[in-house]
C-alpha cells in the first residue's frame, strides 16, 4: 500500500487530500498537534480510515520519529498558520511554524527517509507586490508581511533540498482555494455564511473590508488533485495552481446574495476594521504549466463554487435553528 503522511490534516486542504488519497487506496497518516480542543470536524466521515499521529512542526524530534516509523512514500506539508492578517500580530510564531517548520520537516525527510516525495504548500502570497502579471513559476518573489515572507522561505528551502540533497521536493504555488470546509474568517465563507444567516433572519447585516479587493478563487477539492499530480511526475518541479480568473469581493457578494434572492447592497457594510494595511493587488496566476505538464484543470467555476458554499451554509444553519 502506498503511504502518505500529511501535516495539517484537520484543515480544509488536509481533509480533501486525505479523502482523495483514501479513494486511491493510500494508507493515510495525519499529524495533529496535541491540544485540549483538536477539531476533527472536517474528518469525521473518514476518521476511522486514518492513522492519526501526534507531532509538531515546532519539534524536530517528533518529525524524525514519525518519518522513521512510517517511512511514507509521500509527504504533504499543509500545516501553517493560514490566516494572513493574524501573521502581522504573531510574526515570530508565523516564522517558526510556516517558515522553520518547513526546514524541520525537510530535515526529517533528509535524515530519516530521503526516498519520500515531498510536497510543500506554497502560496501566491510569495509574489506580494507582484513583479509581473500574470505570475508564473519564474516570477521573482517579492513578499510583504510575515505570512508571505515565511511562505517564501519555505518555498526556497524546498528548492534547496531538491537541488542540494536530490530530494524529490516541490512546491505548489496555490492561489486562493475555497469550499464549504473553509474557515469562517476567510472572505468567501464569511460572505456565504453571512448571506445565509441574513436569509434565515439570523443577522441583519454583514461587515466586510475592501469590496474592490480581487482574488482568484478556485475549489479546494480540485486543488488537492494538483498536489498529488505534482508528486507523480518523473522530475520534481514547482507549479502555479489557479484558475487564471479574478473576481472582486463585490462580485462575490453579488453572487452569494443574489443566489438567495437578496440584494447585497442592502446588507453589506464596509468596515475599517476589516481593511488590510497592505492589500496585494494583481495577484493573477498563469496555470499554463499545470495544464500542460500535469494535465490539471479546475472543474468548478467561480459561480458554482459560491453556490455550493451558500447551499451548504443555508442547509447547515437551517438544521441548527
Ligand atoms: N478575511 C477577510 N475578511 N477578507 C476580506 C474582508 C473580510 O471581511 N473584506 C475584504 N477582504 C479581502 C481581503 O482584503 C483580501 O484581499 C481578500 O478579501 C481575501 O482574503 P482572505 O479570504 O482572508 O484570503 P487571503 O487572500 O488573505 O489568503 C488566502 O489565500 C492565500 C493564497 O492562496 C489564505 O488561504 C492564505 O493562507 C493563502 O496562502
GROMACS .gro file of C-alpha atoms and ligand atoms in nm:
model
  360
    1UNK     CA    1   0.000   0.000   0.000
    2UNK     CA    2   0.130   0.346  -0.083
    3UNK     CA    3   0.170   0.554   0.231
    4UNK     CA    4   0.115   0.927   0.260
    5UNK     CA    5   0.195   1.144   0.558
    6UNK     CA    6   0.009   1.475   0.593
    7UNK     CA    7   0.065   1.768   0.823
    8UNK     CA    8  -0.235   1.998   0.854
    9UNK     CA    9  -0.476   1.707   0.808
   10UNK     CA   10  -0.750   1.872   1.016
   11UNK     CA   11  -0.760   2.175   0.785
   12UNK     CA   12  -0.963   2.230   0.468
   13UNK     CA   13  -0.696   2.103   0.228
   14UNK     CA   14  -0.589   1.820   0.459
   15UNK     CA   15  -0.942   1.681   0.470
   16UNK     CA   16  -0.991   1.694   0.092
   17UNK     CA   17  -0.648   1.546   0.025
   18UNK     CA   18  -0.697   1.266   0.280
   19UNK     CA   19  -1.032   1.182   0.117
   20UNK     CA   20  -0.874   1.181  -0.229
   21UNK     CA   21  -0.581   0.960  -0.123
   22UNK     CA   22  -0.806   0.712   0.057
   23UNK     CA   23  -1.007   0.678  -0.262
   24UNK     CA   24  -0.682   0.599  -0.442
   25UNK     CA   25  -0.613   0.321  -0.192
   26UNK     CA   26  -0.344   0.501   0.009
   27UNK     CA   27  -0.264   0.442   0.368
   28UNK     CA   28  -0.305   0.793   0.514
   29UNK     CA   29  -0.119   0.908   0.824
   30UNK     CA   30  -0.208   1.251   0.958
   31UNK     CA   31  -0.018   1.453   1.214
   32UNK     CA   32  -0.203   1.655   1.476
   33UNK     CA   33  -0.071   1.885   1.747
   34UNK     CA   34  -0.176   1.791   2.094
   35UNK     CA   35  -0.422   2.041   2.232
   36UNK     CA   36  -0.726   2.017   2.452
   37UNK     CA   37  -0.950   2.111   2.160
   38UNK     CA   38  -0.822   1.940   1.841
   39UNK     CA   39  -1.108   1.960   1.592
   40UNK     CA   40  -1.176   1.659   1.372
   41UNK     CA   41  -1.488   1.824   1.234
   42UNK     CA   42  -1.372   1.808   0.871
   43UNK     CA   43  -1.254   1.447   0.905
   44UNK     CA   44  -1.544   1.289   1.087
   45UNK     CA   45  -1.668   1.096   0.782
   46UNK     CA   46  -1.327   0.933   0.721
   47UNK     CA   47  -1.169   0.941   1.066
   48UNK     CA   48  -1.182   0.565   1.117
   49UNK     CA   49  -0.983   0.512   0.797
   50UNK     CA   50  -0.696   0.739   0.900
   51UNK     CA   51  -0.395   0.686   1.120
   52UNK     CA   52  -0.362   0.990   1.344
   53UNK     CA   53  -0.023   1.057   1.497
   54UNK     CA   54   0.088   1.320   1.750
   55UNK     CA   55   0.364   1.552   1.637
   56UNK     CA   56   0.451   1.916   1.595
   57UNK     CA   57   0.622   2.126   1.330
   58UNK     CA   58   0.798   2.308   1.615
   59UNK     CA   59   0.956   1.985   1.735
   60UNK     CA   60   1.229   1.840   1.514
   61UNK     CA   61   1.249   1.510   1.704
   62UNK     CA   62   0.880   1.433   1.663
   63UNK     CA   63   0.908   1.471   1.285
   64UNK     CA   64   1.214   1.248   1.258
   65UNK     CA   65   1.047   0.977   1.469
   66UNK     CA   66   0.733   0.982   1.253
   67UNK     CA   67   0.934   0.960   0.930
   68UNK     CA   68   1.145   0.676   1.073
   69UNK     CA   69   0.843   0.485   1.196
   70UNK     CA   70   0.612   0.517   0.896
   71UNK     CA   71   0.855   0.561   0.603
   72UNK     CA   72   0.588   0.729   0.391
   73UNK     CA   73   0.619   0.734   0.012
   74UNK     CA   74   0.471   1.083   0.001
   75UNK     CA   75   0.483   1.370   0.249
   76UNK     CA   76   0.244   1.666   0.216
   77UNK     CA   77   0.328   1.965   0.432
   78UNK     CA   78  -0.003   2.151   0.457
   79UNK     CA   79   0.026   2.281   0.813
   80UNK     CA   80   0.072   2.655   0.858
   81UNK     CA   81  -0.091   2.945   1.027
   82UNK     CA   82  -0.301   3.028   0.721
   83UNK     CA   83  -0.493   3.347   0.803
   84UNK     CA   84  -0.285   3.627   0.654
   85UNK     CA   85  -0.381   3.925   0.880
   86UNK     CA   86  -0.305   3.732   1.202
   87UNK     CA   87   0.055   3.689   1.089
   88UNK     CA   88   0.118   4.061   1.143
   89UNK     CA   89   0.026   4.020   1.510
   90UNK     CA   90   0.224   3.697   1.550
   91UNK     CA   91   0.526   3.736   1.325
   92UNK     CA   92   0.757   3.513   1.531
   93UNK     CA   93   0.509   3.227   1.566
   94UNK     CA   94   0.431   3.256   1.194
   95UNK     CA   95   0.801   3.234   1.112
   96UNK     CA   96   0.851   2.937   1.343
   97UNK     CA   97   0.567   2.724   1.201
   98UNK     CA   98   0.526   2.845   0.844
   99UNK     CA   99   0.896   2.902   0.765
  100UNK     CA  100   1.116   2.700   1.004
  101UNK     CA  101   0.854   2.423   1.018
  102UNK     CA  102   0.932   2.355   0.651
  103UNK     CA  103   1.304   2.332   0.723
  104UNK     CA  104   1.236   2.091   1.009
  105UNK     CA  105   1.020   1.857   0.806
  106UNK     CA  106   1.264   1.866   0.515
  107UNK     CA  107   1.545   1.784   0.756
  108UNK     CA  108   1.339   1.493   0.888
  109UNK     CA  109   1.291   1.366   0.532
  110UNK     CA  110   1.664   1.402   0.458
  111UNK     CA  111   1.774   1.228   0.779
  112UNK     CA  112   1.507   0.962   0.820
  113UNK     CA  113   1.362   0.876   0.481
  114UNK     CA  114   1.509   1.065   0.183
  115UNK     CA  115   1.325   0.843  -0.068
  116UNK     CA  116   0.998   1.014   0.029
  117UNK     CA  117   0.847   1.256  -0.220
  118UNK     CA  118   0.775   1.592  -0.059
  119UNK     CA  119   0.503   1.848  -0.133
  120UNK     CA  120   0.519   2.198   0.014
  121UNK     CA  121   0.203   2.410   0.035
  122UNK     CA  122   0.341   2.731  -0.111
  123UNK     CA  123   0.120   3.033  -0.176
  124UNK     CA  124   0.053   3.315  -0.420
  125UNK     CA  125   0.139   3.544  -0.125
  126UNK     CA  126   0.508   3.482  -0.207
  127UNK     CA  127   0.464   3.718  -0.504
  128UNK     CA  128   0.346   4.002  -0.275
  129UNK     CA  129   0.387   4.326  -0.464
  130UNK     CA  130   0.393   4.147  -0.793
  131UNK     CA  131   0.681   4.187  -1.033
  132UNK     CA  132   0.478   4.076  -1.334
  133UNK     CA  133   0.120   3.996  -1.432
  134UNK     CA  134   0.026   3.716  -1.465
  135UNK     CA  135   0.263   3.536  -1.230
  136UNK     CA  136   0.431   3.213  -1.337
  137UNK     CA  137   0.677   2.968  -1.180
  138UNK     CA  138   0.963   3.201  -1.280
  139UNK     CA  139   0.819   3.530  -1.148
  140UNK     CA  140   1.056   3.681  -0.887
  141UNK     CA  141   0.932   3.653  -0.529
  142UNK     CA  142   0.855   3.983  -0.356
  143UNK     CA  143   0.654   3.901  -0.042
  144UNK     CA  144   0.519   4.158   0.202
  145UNK     CA  145   0.409   4.073   0.553
  146UNK     CA  146   0.514   3.789   0.784
  147UNK     CA  147   0.290   3.527   0.618
  148UNK     CA  148   0.420   3.579   0.264
  149UNK     CA  149   0.778   3.611   0.387
  150UNK     CA  150   0.751   3.284   0.582
  151UNK     CA  151   0.597   3.108   0.281
  152UNK     CA  152   0.878   3.242   0.060
  153UNK     CA  153   1.134   3.088   0.296
  154UNK     CA  154   0.954   2.751   0.278
  155UNK     CA  155   0.941   2.782  -0.098
  156UNK     CA  156   1.315   2.842  -0.129
  157UNK     CA  157   1.405   2.572   0.123
  158UNK     CA  158   1.205   2.320  -0.077
  159UNK     CA  159   1.405   2.417  -0.385
  160UNK     CA  160   1.727   2.396  -0.181
  161UNK     CA  161   1.659   2.038  -0.066
  162UNK     CA  162   1.572   1.942  -0.421
  163UNK     CA  163   1.888   2.092  -0.568
  164UNK     CA  164   2.142   2.013  -0.297
  165UNK     CA  165   2.016   1.685  -0.147
  166UNK     CA  166   1.843   1.549  -0.452
  167UNK     CA  167   1.515   1.501  -0.267
  168UNK     CA  168   1.200   1.480  -0.479
  169UNK     CA  169   1.063   1.804  -0.332
  170UNK     CA  170   0.826   2.050  -0.494
  171UNK     CA  171   0.611   2.349  -0.412
  172UNK     CA  172   0.258   2.408  -0.529
  173UNK     CA  173   0.210   2.784  -0.558
  174UNK     CA  174  -0.161   2.783  -0.486
  175UNK     CA  175  -0.391   3.079  -0.527
  176UNK     CA  176  -0.697   3.108  -0.301
  177UNK     CA  177  -0.899   2.789  -0.285
  178UNK     CA  178  -1.229   2.761  -0.106
  179UNK     CA  179  -1.506   2.520  -0.015
  180UNK     CA  180  -1.782   2.462   0.239
  181UNK     CA  181  -1.498   2.347   0.469
  182UNK     CA  182  -1.323   2.686   0.457
  183UNK     CA  183  -1.275   2.861   0.792
  184UNK     CA  184  -1.535   3.129   0.869
  185UNK     CA  185  -1.271   3.405   0.891
  186UNK     CA  186  -1.182   3.385   0.518
  187UNK     CA  187  -1.379   3.617   0.297
  188UNK     CA  188  -1.563   3.363   0.077
  189UNK     CA  189  -1.702   3.168   0.369
  190UNK     CA  190  -1.767   3.486   0.566
  191UNK     CA  191  -1.986   3.605   0.277
  192UNK     CA  192  -2.168   3.275   0.205
  193UNK     CA  193  -2.229   3.210   0.574
  194UNK     CA  194  -2.328   3.575   0.635
  195UNK     CA  195  -2.570   3.579   0.341
  196UNK     CA  196  -2.730   3.253   0.458
  197UNK     CA  197  -2.770   3.395   0.811
  198UNK     CA  198  -2.941   3.706   0.673
  199UNK     CA  199  -3.173   3.498   0.455
  200UNK     CA  200  -3.273   3.292   0.758
  201UNK     CA  201  -3.333   3.603   0.968
  202UNK     CA  202  -3.036   3.531   1.196
  203UNK     CA  203  -2.849   3.854   1.109
  204UNK     CA  204  -2.929   4.195   0.968
  205UNK     CA  205  -2.600   4.297   0.806
  206UNK     CA  206  -2.257   4.172   0.704
  207UNK     CA  207  -1.949   4.382   0.780
  208UNK     CA  208  -1.658   4.343   0.540
  209UNK     CA  209  -1.334   4.518   0.444
  210UNK     CA  210  -1.234   4.624   0.095
  211UNK     CA  211  -1.503   4.528  -0.156
  212UNK     CA  212  -1.278   4.612  -0.450
  213UNK     CA  213  -1.005   4.362  -0.347
  214UNK     CA  214  -0.964   4.095  -0.613
  215UNK     CA  215  -0.861   3.732  -0.581
  216UNK     CA  216  -0.852   3.416  -0.790
  217UNK     CA  217  -1.088   3.177  -0.609
  218UNK     CA  218  -1.087   2.809  -0.703
  219UNK     CA  219  -1.234   2.497  -0.544
  220UNK     CA  220  -1.014   2.325  -0.283
  221UNK     CA  221  -1.134   1.980  -0.394
  222UNK     CA  222  -0.979   2.047  -0.736
  223UNK     CA  223  -0.654   2.185  -0.596
  224UNK     CA  224  -0.564   1.878  -0.388
  225UNK     CA  225  -0.558   1.675  -0.711
  226UNK     CA  226  -0.288   1.908  -0.841
  227UNK     CA  227  -0.085   1.844  -0.524
  228UNK     CA  228  -0.099   1.471  -0.582
  229UNK     CA  229  -0.020   1.502  -0.954
  230UNK     CA  230   0.291   1.704  -0.869
  231UNK     CA  231   0.429   1.404  -0.679
  232UNK     CA  232   0.358   1.159  -0.966
  233UNK     CA  233   0.587   1.324  -1.224
  234UNK     CA  234   0.926   1.199  -1.337
  235UNK     CA  235   1.105   1.509  -1.214
  236UNK     CA  236   1.013   1.729  -0.916
  237UNK     CA  237   0.910   2.079  -1.022
  238UNK     CA  238   0.715   2.374  -0.883
  239UNK     CA  239   0.374   2.464  -1.025
  240UNK     CA  240   0.139   2.760  -1.014
  241UNK     CA  241  -0.212   2.631  -0.939
  242UNK     CA  242  -0.502   2.869  -1.001
  243UNK     CA  243  -0.798   2.928  -1.233
  244UNK     CA  244  -0.639   3.231  -1.404
  245UNK     CA  245  -0.957   3.435  -1.342
  246UNK     CA  246  -1.005   3.700  -1.074
  247UNK     CA  247  -1.317   3.843  -0.913
  248UNK     CA  248  -1.371   4.120  -0.662
  249UNK     CA  249  -1.516   4.079  -0.314
  250UNK     CA  250  -1.808   4.283  -0.453
  251UNK     CA  251  -1.864   4.015  -0.725
  252UNK     CA  252  -1.851   3.754  -0.452
  253UNK     CA  253  -2.122   3.936  -0.251
  254UNK     CA  254  -2.333   3.984  -0.562
  255UNK     CA  255  -2.314   3.612  -0.645
  256UNK     CA  256  -2.387   3.485  -0.296
  257UNK     CA  257  -2.671   3.726  -0.209
  258UNK     CA  258  -2.844   3.715  -0.547
  259UNK     CA  259  -2.841   3.334  -0.536
  260UNK     CA  260  -3.052   3.367  -0.221
  261UNK     CA  261  -3.276   3.625  -0.385
  262UNK     CA  262  -3.123   3.917  -0.189
  263UNK     CA  263  -2.961   4.246  -0.293
  264UNK     CA  264  -2.619   4.265  -0.122
  265UNK     CA  265  -2.629   4.648  -0.130
  266UNK     CA  266  -2.898   4.639   0.138
  267UNK     CA  267  -2.693   4.432   0.381
  268UNK     CA  268  -2.319   4.467   0.324
  269UNK     CA  269  -2.143   4.737   0.525
  270UNK     CA  270  -1.778   4.832   0.471
  271UNK     CA  271  -1.594   4.847   0.799
  272UNK     CA  272  -1.241   4.984   0.852
  273UNK     CA  273  -1.167   4.702   1.096
  274UNK     CA  274  -1.153   4.452   0.811
  275UNK     CA  275  -0.936   4.654   0.574
  276UNK     CA  276  -0.578   4.532   0.536
  277UNK     CA  277  -0.294   4.778   0.591
  278UNK     CA  278  -0.134   4.636   0.278
  279UNK     CA  279  -0.357   4.492   0.007
  280UNK     CA  280  -0.195   4.272  -0.257
  281UNK     CA  281  -0.317   4.380  -0.596
  282UNK     CA  282  -0.295   4.199  -0.927
  283UNK     CA  283  -0.245   3.852  -0.783
  284UNK     CA  284  -0.322   3.679  -1.110
  285UNK     CA  285  -0.164   3.345  -1.189
  286UNK     CA  286  -0.097   3.170  -1.515
  287UNK     CA  287  -0.183   2.798  -1.477
  288UNK     CA  288  -0.045   2.703  -1.823
  289UNK     CA  289   0.235   2.482  -1.689
  290UNK     CA  290  -0.004   2.284  -1.465
  291UNK     CA  291  -0.243   2.243  -1.760
  292UNK     CA  292   0.033   2.122  -1.988
  293UNK     CA  293   0.254   1.907  -1.768
  294UNK     CA  294   0.010   1.781  -1.506
  295UNK     CA  295  -0.296   1.769  -1.729
  296UNK     CA  296  -0.471   1.950  -1.442
  297UNK     CA  297  -0.768   2.181  -1.491
  298UNK     CA  298  -1.019   2.316  -1.240
  299UNK     CA  299  -1.365   2.162  -1.271
  300UNK     CA  300  -1.563   2.408  -1.057
  301UNK     CA  301  -1.608   2.768  -1.173
  302UNK     CA  302  -1.650   3.077  -0.952
  303UNK     CA  303  -2.032   3.097  -0.954
  304UNK     CA  304  -2.069   2.722  -0.899
  305UNK     CA  305  -1.824   2.738  -0.610
  306UNK     CA  306  -2.009   3.021  -0.437
  307UNK     CA  307  -2.343   2.848  -0.489
  308UNK     CA  308  -2.204   2.523  -0.345
  309UNK     CA  309  -2.090   2.715  -0.036
  310UNK     CA  310  -2.418   2.907   0.002
  311UNK     CA  311  -2.616   2.583  -0.031
  312UNK     CA  312  -2.406   2.421   0.239
  313UNK     CA  313  -2.429   2.715   0.480
  314UNK     CA  314  -2.800   2.766   0.425
  315UNK     CA  315  -2.886   2.398   0.490
  316UNK     CA  316  -2.645   2.369   0.781
  317UNK     CA  317  -2.779   2.681   0.955
  318UNK     CA  318  -3.140   2.579   0.890
  319UNK     CA  319  -3.076   2.247   1.064
  320UNK     CA  320  -2.945   2.433   1.369
  321UNK     CA  321  -3.240   2.668   1.409
  322LIG     N1  322  -1.081   3.771   0.555
  322LIG     C1  323  -1.143   3.879   0.507
  322LIG     N2  324  -1.246   3.937   0.577
  322LIG     N3  325  -1.101   3.931   0.389
  322LIG     C2  326  -1.165   4.040   0.338
  322LIG     C3  327  -1.272   4.102   0.405
  322LIG     C4  328  -1.315   4.048   0.532
  322LIG     O1  329  -1.406   4.099   0.597
  322LIG     N4  330  -1.314   4.206   0.330
  322LIG     C5  331  -1.237   4.208   0.220
  322LIG     N5  332  -1.146   4.108   0.225
  322LIG     C6  333  -1.043   4.081   0.122
  322LIG     C7  334  -0.902   4.078   0.181
  322LIG     O2  335  -0.854   4.211   0.197
  322LIG     C8  336  -0.830   4.000   0.070
  322LIG     O3  337  -0.797   4.087  -0.037
  322LIG     C9  338  -0.937   3.905   0.017
  322LIG     O4  339  -1.062   3.951   0.070
  322LIG    C10  340  -0.915   3.759   0.054
  322LIG     O5  341  -0.892   3.748   0.193
  322LIG     P1  342  -0.888   3.604   0.264
  322LIG     O6  343  -1.007   3.525   0.228
  322LIG     O7  344  -0.863   3.630   0.410
  322LIG     O8  345  -0.764   3.528   0.195
  322LIG     P2  346  -0.612   3.575   0.159
  322LIG     O9  347  -0.607   3.609   0.014
  322LIG    O10  348  -0.563   3.676   0.255
  322LIG    O11  349  -0.528   3.443   0.187
  322LIG    C11  350  -0.571   3.312   0.146
  322LIG    O12  351  -0.517   3.276   0.023
  322LIG    C12  352  -0.373   3.264   0.018
  322LIG    C13  353  -0.333   3.228  -0.125
  322LIG    O13  354  -0.381   3.107  -0.161
  322LIG    C14  355  -0.527   3.214   0.257
  322LIG    O14  356  -0.583   3.089   0.229
  322LIG    C15  357  -0.378   3.200   0.261
  322LIG    O15  358  -0.342   3.101   0.357
  322LIG    C16  359  -0.329   3.159   0.121
  322LIG    O16  360  -0.189   3.146   0.119
   0.00000   0.00000   0.00000
